[in-house]
XYZ file of C-alpha atoms in Angstrom:
530
model
C 206.134 58.378 4.355
C 203.931 59.924 7.036
C 206.531 62.479 8.242
C 207.714 63.219 4.676
C 211.304 63.637 5.855
C 212.800 61.578 3.003
C 214.109 64.224 0.605
C 216.375 62.392 -1.892
C 216.797 58.821 -3.093
C 219.710 57.390 -5.108
C 219.078 53.822 -6.233
C 221.886 51.645 -7.647
C 219.391 48.894 -8.573
C 221.343 45.660 -9.141
C 224.749 47.319 -9.597
C 227.190 45.704 -7.183
C 228.808 48.382 -5.010
C 230.880 46.000 -2.887
C 233.168 43.157 -3.948
C 232.613 39.521 -2.938
C 229.094 40.129 -1.647
C 225.758 40.571 -3.409
C 224.049 43.800 -2.368
C 221.176 45.987 -3.536
C 222.144 49.498 -2.526
C 220.152 52.722 -2.271
C 221.176 55.943 -0.561
C 218.487 57.880 1.320
C 218.785 61.495 2.440
C 216.505 62.964 5.102
C 215.674 66.462 6.326
C 214.456 67.605 9.723
C 211.318 69.103 8.231
C 208.760 67.624 5.850
C 209.026 67.723 2.048
C 206.495 67.958 -0.734
C 208.383 65.497 -2.966
C 211.229 62.996 -3.098
C 213.985 63.653 -5.617
C 214.734 60.314 -7.267
C 217.889 59.373 -9.175
C 218.930 56.002 -10.558
C 222.456 54.751 -11.151
C 222.100 51.131 -12.325
C 225.468 50.994 -14.111
C 227.875 52.396 -11.563
C 228.937 55.614 -9.857
C 226.427 58.439 -10.377
C 227.212 61.782 -12.059
C 228.255 64.758 -9.943
C 224.694 66.128 -9.874
C 222.412 63.072 -9.895
C 219.300 65.132 -9.145
C 219.895 67.813 -11.781
C 217.002 66.625 -13.938
C 213.992 68.852 -13.195
C 211.712 65.833 -13.683
C 213.344 63.864 -10.875
C 210.911 65.133 -8.191
C 208.164 62.688 -7.256
C 205.323 64.218 -5.196
C 204.553 62.350 -1.995
C 200.990 61.880 -3.224
C 202.330 59.676 -6.040
C 204.688 57.502 -4.011
C 202.162 54.757 -3.405
C 201.725 51.952 -5.924
C 199.365 49.429 -4.420
C 200.855 48.314 -1.123
C 204.363 49.626 -1.867
C 206.209 52.637 -3.307
C 207.066 53.132 -6.962
C 210.032 55.514 -7.137
C 209.690 56.400 -10.797
C 209.519 59.904 -12.235
C 209.269 61.897 -15.447
C 208.045 60.432 -18.705
C 208.357 56.875 -17.412
C 206.014 57.572 -14.496
C 203.650 59.476 -16.791
C 203.374 56.434 -19.046
C 202.789 54.084 -16.105
C 200.083 56.392 -14.724
C 198.434 56.612 -18.141
C 198.320 52.835 -18.514
C 196.812 52.316 -15.077
C 194.246 54.990 -15.792
C 192.976 53.200 -18.878
C 193.607 49.476 -18.294
C 192.558 46.692 -15.959
C 195.043 44.601 -14.000
C 195.946 41.027 -14.907
C 194.362 39.807 -11.676
C 191.056 41.535 -12.422
C 188.279 38.873 -12.269
C 187.338 39.759 -15.836
C 190.813 38.688 -16.983
C 191.923 35.819 -14.781
C 190.511 33.329 -12.348
C 193.732 32.522 -10.516
C 197.486 33.143 -10.377
C 199.181 30.208 -8.693
C 202.471 28.428 -8.094
C 203.395 24.876 -9.040
C 203.574 21.653 -7.059
C 205.909 21.203 -4.096
C 206.952 17.677 -3.103
C 209.898 18.242 -0.685
C 211.588 15.273 -2.409
C 211.942 16.247 -6.071
C 214.704 13.722 -6.693
C 212.155 10.974 -5.955
C 209.099 12.430 -7.682
C 210.835 14.020 -10.699
C 212.114 11.523 -13.279
C 213.339 11.771 -16.841
C 211.170 9.887 -19.314
C 213.173 7.488 -21.499
C 210.278 5.812 -23.258
C 206.919 4.163 -22.551
C 206.981 2.978 -18.950
C 210.727 3.684 -18.605
C 212.145 6.489 -16.459
C 215.510 7.630 -15.148
C 215.782 8.295 -11.430
C 218.631 10.476 -10.140
C 219.244 9.884 -6.402
C 220.404 12.778 -4.233
C 223.256 13.018 -1.738
C 227.037 12.608 -1.524
C 226.823 8.823 -1.131
C 223.882 8.381 -3.485
C 224.140 5.716 -6.183
C 224.388 6.812 -9.822
C 221.216 7.471 -11.851
C 219.321 4.305 -12.690
C 216.431 3.210 -14.901
C 213.121 2.200 -13.370
C 209.831 0.853 -14.747
C 206.738 2.825 -13.715
C 203.115 2.893 -14.850
C 202.628 5.840 -17.219
C 199.116 6.596 -15.925
C 200.462 8.435 -12.866
C 203.372 10.148 -14.642
C 202.707 13.769 -15.679
C 204.829 16.004 -17.959
C 206.463 18.638 -15.745
C 207.694 22.099 -16.726
C 210.316 23.853 -14.600
C 211.467 27.440 -14.881
C 214.266 26.492 -17.282
C 211.808 24.693 -19.585
C 209.276 27.537 -19.685
C 210.041 29.751 -22.679
C 208.279 32.545 -24.500
C 205.635 31.166 -26.887
C 207.076 27.630 -26.674
C 204.672 24.719 -26.807
C 205.867 22.822 -23.715
C 207.890 19.697 -24.507
C 209.367 18.596 -21.176
C 211.610 15.580 -20.640
C 210.976 15.523 -16.897
C 207.856 13.785 -15.569
C 206.197 14.080 -12.176
C 205.084 11.033 -10.224
C 201.592 12.166 -9.218
C 199.956 9.811 -6.668
C 196.570 11.578 -6.794
C 193.298 11.312 -8.684
C 190.327 13.631 -9.185
C 187.084 12.775 -7.448
C 184.068 15.087 -7.824
C 186.326 18.038 -8.652
C 188.515 17.230 -5.646
C 191.993 15.773 -5.810
C 192.595 12.918 -3.379
C 195.634 10.831 -2.510
C 195.560 7.338 -4.005
C 195.423 4.781 -1.240
C 197.972 2.100 -0.469
C 195.514 -0.609 -1.553
C 194.916 0.931 -4.974
C 198.622 1.544 -5.530
C 199.462 -2.068 -4.634
C 196.775 -3.501 -6.930
C 196.706 -1.091 -9.894
C 200.204 0.404 -9.884
C 202.519 -2.284 -8.442
C 205.653 -0.901 -10.131
C 205.092 2.556 -8.690
C 204.315 1.064 -5.273
C 207.540 -0.941 -5.392
C 209.431 2.234 -6.324
C 207.842 4.087 -3.407
C 208.781 1.291 -1.004
C 212.422 1.670 -2.043
C 212.318 5.238 -0.684
C 209.917 4.667 2.217
C 212.316 5.590 5.000
C 213.349 8.820 3.289
C 209.762 9.801 2.456
C 208.572 9.156 6.016
C 211.424 11.289 7.406
C 210.399 14.426 5.514
C 209.567 17.558 7.484
C 211.224 16.178 10.612
C 208.965 13.136 10.645
C 205.764 14.982 9.810
C 205.177 12.593 6.887
C 205.671 9.459 9.013
C 202.089 8.257 8.619
C 201.108 4.767 7.455
C 198.316 6.133 5.234
C 200.035 9.139 3.622
C 203.839 8.790 3.678
C 203.985 8.716 -0.162
C 202.013 11.998 -0.448
C 203.398 15.462 -1.143
C 204.151 17.355 2.032
C 202.466 20.503 0.718
C 199.553 19.405 -1.512
C 198.573 22.812 -2.875
C 197.201 23.694 -6.325
C 196.881 20.031 -7.310
C 193.548 20.819 -8.959
C 195.006 23.661 -11.049
C 197.294 21.574 -13.244
C 195.048 19.910 -15.815
C 193.431 23.171 -16.935
C 194.107 25.632 -19.731
C 196.669 28.090 -18.380
C 199.514 30.437 -19.077
C 202.934 29.158 -18.025
C 205.075 31.940 -16.527
C 208.673 31.288 -15.355
C 209.653 33.082 -12.159
C 213.289 34.194 -12.645
C 213.420 36.267 -15.845
C 214.807 39.471 -17.350
C 211.349 40.386 -18.618
C 207.939 38.811 -18.236
C 206.889 36.206 -20.808
C 204.719 33.127 -21.061
C 203.408 30.279 -23.180
C 199.970 28.694 -23.362
C 199.117 25.182 -22.183
C 195.899 24.978 -24.155
C 195.300 21.264 -23.582
C 195.876 21.486 -19.834
C 198.289 18.569 -19.965
C 201.319 20.205 -18.327
C 202.112 20.218 -14.608
C 204.109 23.075 -13.058
C 207.167 22.726 -10.840
C 207.179 24.383 -7.425
C 207.794 28.156 -7.307
C 210.152 28.138 -10.318
C 207.205 28.497 -12.664
C 203.717 29.838 -12.097
C 200.349 29.433 -13.734
C 197.673 31.924 -14.752
C 194.189 30.590 -15.417
C 192.027 32.795 -17.675
C 188.605 33.941 -16.549
C 185.549 32.304 -18.086
C 185.163 33.623 -21.615
C 188.684 35.053 -21.753
C 190.953 33.645 -24.471
C 194.261 32.471 -23.004
C 196.039 33.426 -26.218
C 194.817 37.028 -25.902
C 196.397 37.248 -22.459
C 199.568 35.581 -23.772
C 199.800 38.104 -26.601
C 199.521 40.960 -24.104
C 201.995 39.537 -21.552
C 204.539 38.715 -24.264
C 204.181 42.206 -25.697
C 206.594 45.121 -25.205
C 204.278 47.239 -23.032
C 203.744 44.555 -20.382
C 207.502 43.963 -20.378
C 208.171 47.680 -19.975
C 205.851 47.935 -16.974
C 207.136 44.701 -15.411
C 210.744 45.904 -15.506
C 209.715 49.006 -13.596
C 207.439 47.573 -10.931
C 209.499 44.448 -10.148
C 212.658 44.258 -8.069
C 215.938 43.608 -9.928
C 218.356 40.906 -8.879
C 222.003 40.627 -9.832
C 222.444 40.312 -13.588
C 219.191 42.239 -14.224
C 217.052 39.224 -13.393
C 213.646 39.757 -11.832
C 211.031 37.685 -10.086
C 207.816 37.167 -12.053
C 205.843 35.967 -9.060
C 202.238 36.905 -8.353
C 203.187 40.123 -6.586
C 204.767 41.558 -9.744
C 202.641 40.114 -12.548
C 199.192 40.562 -10.965
C 199.317 44.370 -11.488
C 200.347 44.195 -15.168
C 198.032 46.334 -17.349
C 195.608 44.588 -19.698
C 194.101 46.949 -22.309
C 190.409 47.149 -23.001
C 189.556 45.474 -26.301
C 186.460 44.571 -28.260
C 185.630 40.932 -28.937
C 187.009 41.340 -32.459
C 190.231 42.910 -31.201
C 190.711 40.173 -28.620
C 190.185 37.534 -31.297
C 192.761 39.256 -33.531
C 195.424 39.371 -30.809
C 194.643 35.778 -29.786
C 194.990 34.501 -33.357
C 198.320 36.277 -33.781
C 199.611 34.922 -30.456
C 198.530 31.408 -31.398
C 200.434 31.650 -34.692
C 203.486 32.943 -32.820
C 203.398 30.011 -30.419
C 203.252 27.640 -33.377
C 206.126 29.413 -35.139
C 208.361 29.758 -32.067
C 207.779 26.089 -31.234
C 208.663 25.152 -34.807
C 211.865 27.218 -34.560
C 212.829 25.354 -31.375
C 212.185 21.985 -33.040
C 214.273 22.902 -36.087
C 217.142 24.020 -33.826
C 216.883 20.721 -31.949
C 217.050 18.831 -35.252
C 220.159 20.783 -36.283
C 221.834 20.163 -32.915
C 221.029 16.458 -33.091
C 222.779 16.143 -36.453
C 225.745 18.307 -35.496
C 226.371 16.179 -32.414
C 227.577 13.400 -34.725
C 230.332 15.557 -36.297
C 233.806 16.276 -34.921
C 234.666 19.676 -33.453
C 237.459 21.650 -35.116
C 238.419 24.858 -33.319
C 239.008 27.818 -35.650
C 241.606 30.523 -34.821
C 240.614 33.922 -33.439
C 241.375 35.438 -36.833
C 238.456 33.490 -38.284
C 236.082 35.606 -36.176
C 238.125 38.793 -36.704
C 239.576 38.752 -40.239
C 241.208 42.169 -39.715
C 243.016 41.039 -36.561
C 246.749 41.140 -37.343
C 248.443 37.890 -36.164
C 251.333 38.097 -33.722
C 253.850 36.955 -36.356
C 252.802 39.742 -38.707
C 253.367 42.303 -35.931
C 257.055 41.399 -35.539
C 258.038 43.862 -38.257
C 256.686 46.700 -36.090
C 258.519 45.619 -32.935
C 261.109 48.063 -31.571
C 264.529 47.248 -33.035
C 266.147 47.835 -29.661
C 264.633 44.564 -28.421
C 266.217 41.162 -28.929
C 264.347 38.426 -30.841
C 262.643 36.914 -27.781
C 261.555 40.335 -26.505
C 260.215 41.210 -29.964
C 258.123 38.036 -29.990
C 256.748 38.875 -26.529
C 256.030 42.442 -27.680
C 254.172 41.210 -30.771
C 252.194 38.686 -28.749
C 251.240 41.355 -26.181
C 250.008 43.733 -28.933
C 247.980 40.870 -30.419
C 246.405 40.065 -27.021
C 245.569 43.738 -26.468
C 243.779 43.948 -29.813
C 241.981 40.646 -29.183
C 240.814 41.663 -25.704
C 239.545 44.971 -27.098
C 237.350 43.031 -29.517
C 236.075 40.791 -26.726
C 235.254 43.867 -24.639
C 233.356 45.470 -27.532
C 231.250 42.326 -27.896
C 230.676 42.115 -24.142
C 229.221 45.640 -24.217
C 226.404 44.218 -26.356
C 225.740 41.202 -24.152
C 223.310 41.463 -21.272
C 221.041 39.001 -19.544
C 218.065 38.605 -21.836
C 219.880 39.712 -25.012
C 218.500 38.069 -28.139
C 221.368 36.365 -29.980
C 221.231 35.292 -33.606
C 223.339 34.432 -36.653
C 222.789 35.147 -40.340
C 224.401 34.230 -43.651
C 223.349 36.396 -46.561
C 225.105 37.631 -49.715
C 228.122 35.543 -48.788
C 228.649 37.233 -45.384
C 228.428 35.455 -42.036
C 227.336 37.551 -39.019
C 226.584 37.057 -35.353
C 224.133 39.509 -33.790
C 222.995 40.646 -30.345
C 219.585 42.319 -30.275
C 219.786 42.731 -34.049
C 223.188 44.503 -33.985
C 226.163 42.710 -35.613
C 228.874 41.901 -33.068
C 230.907 39.738 -35.455
C 230.773 40.301 -39.212
C 232.776 40.585 -42.442
C 233.344 36.831 -42.581
C 232.967 35.995 -46.277
C 232.474 32.340 -47.195
C 231.245 30.057 -49.920
C 227.498 29.413 -49.827
C 227.730 25.823 -48.583
C 230.285 26.643 -45.852
C 228.513 29.794 -44.718
C 225.103 28.143 -44.461
C 226.592 25.190 -42.556
C 228.348 27.455 -40.025
C 225.348 29.793 -39.672
C 223.235 26.807 -38.654
C 225.784 25.935 -35.972
C 225.949 29.521 -34.735
C 222.167 29.653 -34.457
C 222.294 26.682 -32.122
C 224.937 28.500 -30.057
C 222.769 31.619 -30.046
C 219.828 29.674 -28.664
C 221.812 27.871 -25.947
C 224.536 30.316 -24.829
C 224.141 31.621 -21.280
C 225.366 35.186 -20.815
C 227.432 35.430 -17.649
C 228.608 38.464 -15.716
C 232.295 37.852 -16.376
C 234.149 37.629 -19.721
C 230.929 36.984 -21.626
C 232.442 38.274 -24.874
C 235.446 35.957 -24.713
C 233.313 32.978 -23.671
C 230.925 33.548 -26.575
C 233.773 33.816 -29.081
C 235.309 30.590 -27.780
C 231.993 28.846 -28.373
C 231.647 30.280 -31.884
C 235.112 29.006 -32.767
C 234.069 25.423 -31.930
C 232.781 24.439 -35.347
C 231.691 21.010 -36.477
C 233.080 19.520 -39.653
C 232.061 16.405 -41.535
C 232.811 14.459 -44.685
C 229.237 13.170 -44.733
C 227.530 15.081 -47.586
C 224.076 13.974 -46.413
C 224.683 15.514 -42.995
C 225.816 18.822 -44.477
C 222.860 18.889 -46.869
C 220.382 18.172 -44.086
C 221.840 20.849 -41.805
C 221.844 23.430 -44.602
C 218.247 22.526 -45.519
C 217.223 22.894 -41.905
C 219.048 26.221 -41.764
C 216.999 27.389 -44.750
C 213.788 26.262 -43.032
C 214.918 28.043 -39.875
C 215.506 31.319 -41.738
C 212.054 31.133 -43.324
C 210.447 30.470 -39.939
C 212.316 33.376 -38.344
C 211.178 35.722 -41.098
C 207.576 34.735 -40.406
C 208.142 35.251 -36.662
C 209.566 38.734 -37.237
C 206.561 39.723 -39.351
C 204.083 38.339 -36.813
C 205.878 40.010 -33.887
C 205.815 43.353 -35.661
C 202.129 42.940 -36.480
C 200.989 42.026 -32.970
C 203.083 44.820 -31.419
C 201.389 47.376 -33.675
C 197.993 46.091 -32.580
C 198.970 46.226 -28.899
C 200.312 49.777 -29.169
C 196.976 50.778 -30.661
C 195.002 49.044 -27.914
C 197.090 50.802 -25.265
C 196.553 54.098 -27.150
C 200.248 54.973 -27.083
C 201.484 57.969 -29.061
C 204.727 58.018 -31.056
C 206.799 59.354 -28.166
C 205.477 56.678 -25.797
C 206.102 53.929 -28.334
C 209.666 55.232 -28.768
C 210.107 55.102 -24.975
C 209.020 51.453 -24.898
C 211.077 50.499 -27.946
C 214.189 52.179 -26.556
C 213.786 50.149 -23.371
C 213.584 46.924 -25.398
C 216.863 47.753 -27.178
C 218.857 48.325 -23.979
């Protein structure tokens, strides 16, 4: 940047230019002399247009390249909005907002320290390695077992409910966290000590023998942030499509390694106010522009990229309003998760019956019905192949249309109203015009909602994979099961309506706090819909 010879920049973001290798490509063009600005163009979805720098707003003055300790190659209205926010807001890591942004606990032997809780004093251990024995049940004292949230468990506005527990051989002493001695473990926690002894050789061998110490071999190899677990904090997963968090108000949740981070509020700062801001559309908009994209549009929400997020100034009353709304949203989103879990639990007892493709696409003409249109010059076998090929073409076209709507981070949902069953991506119907009786439609909608909450969008054939999942429908002759699922579906719809109203309300408040005008709000909303 000192010689100012960089003249043009073409960034492909996470678009994969080369086959069979993951790359993050940008083309840079230099001149012999210095320049006043860099012309910036983005091509995140493939080959650029013939004149990628035709937009008059693509020039970024060299004086505006810097963004903290790095460059921010963003121009036009997007850069104007970012500059406005940073001219009127504080950063998340401002001492008035937060006390600390930290990572979770590292053990270097997660398969030993991380166990699935089966019940009081009962845990499932899963050994690691090609010749490892199968998972087995072990008795351990609950006092040293802590609920552990990983990146996969951390969800937006979800009250943490982890199944995995961390064996934590430490205790607080005068605000310090110290390793529990061998003597205390033997006397007070004999089951845990016996468990440790079964892995003694492996634990001592960690870090090339660094942990081979008679007084500490059961300790974590990297005992950092142990004192930051049992505090009120925001839980922020690291690998995301947009930044989001939940609140551990009770300070009862422990965080796993670098997969999930914690944010401790400053004294006097309401954690739910910060959660409302970070879960809001403006923070997400900024995060997606200052963070680095990975393949599939994923990004890393580590300290480097969340610390600069803009926190708007707000009065005590405004902070209390946002905090109350965020608290209600965490309650409602957690309730939605629990209802979905209850539906899935009941459906797991019913048999799967796969429906045909024409169930999802009622206007899809079956292969047999296409035979009448087959060329008469073909024999019977060729006509059947022709009809089948036309059917496959039409089916694949529908899969492709659905795939266009599916991206990492897309919000999937299902509805049944006025006798019509629909499946939606980001609020837009991708499958519709399925008309059913009330009981059947409500029963299937409940199943599709479970699919919507659990389906992972992949880079390849996502549309076809989703449709295959939606065709796997449960059926049962148990009237009680159907009634319970339909009742839960009704409760789920009511909860989602309350969530939608609360989300709309808190977003309006946040837009006002950020002092965004209509054009800026439209810019943020358009980004959310992509």
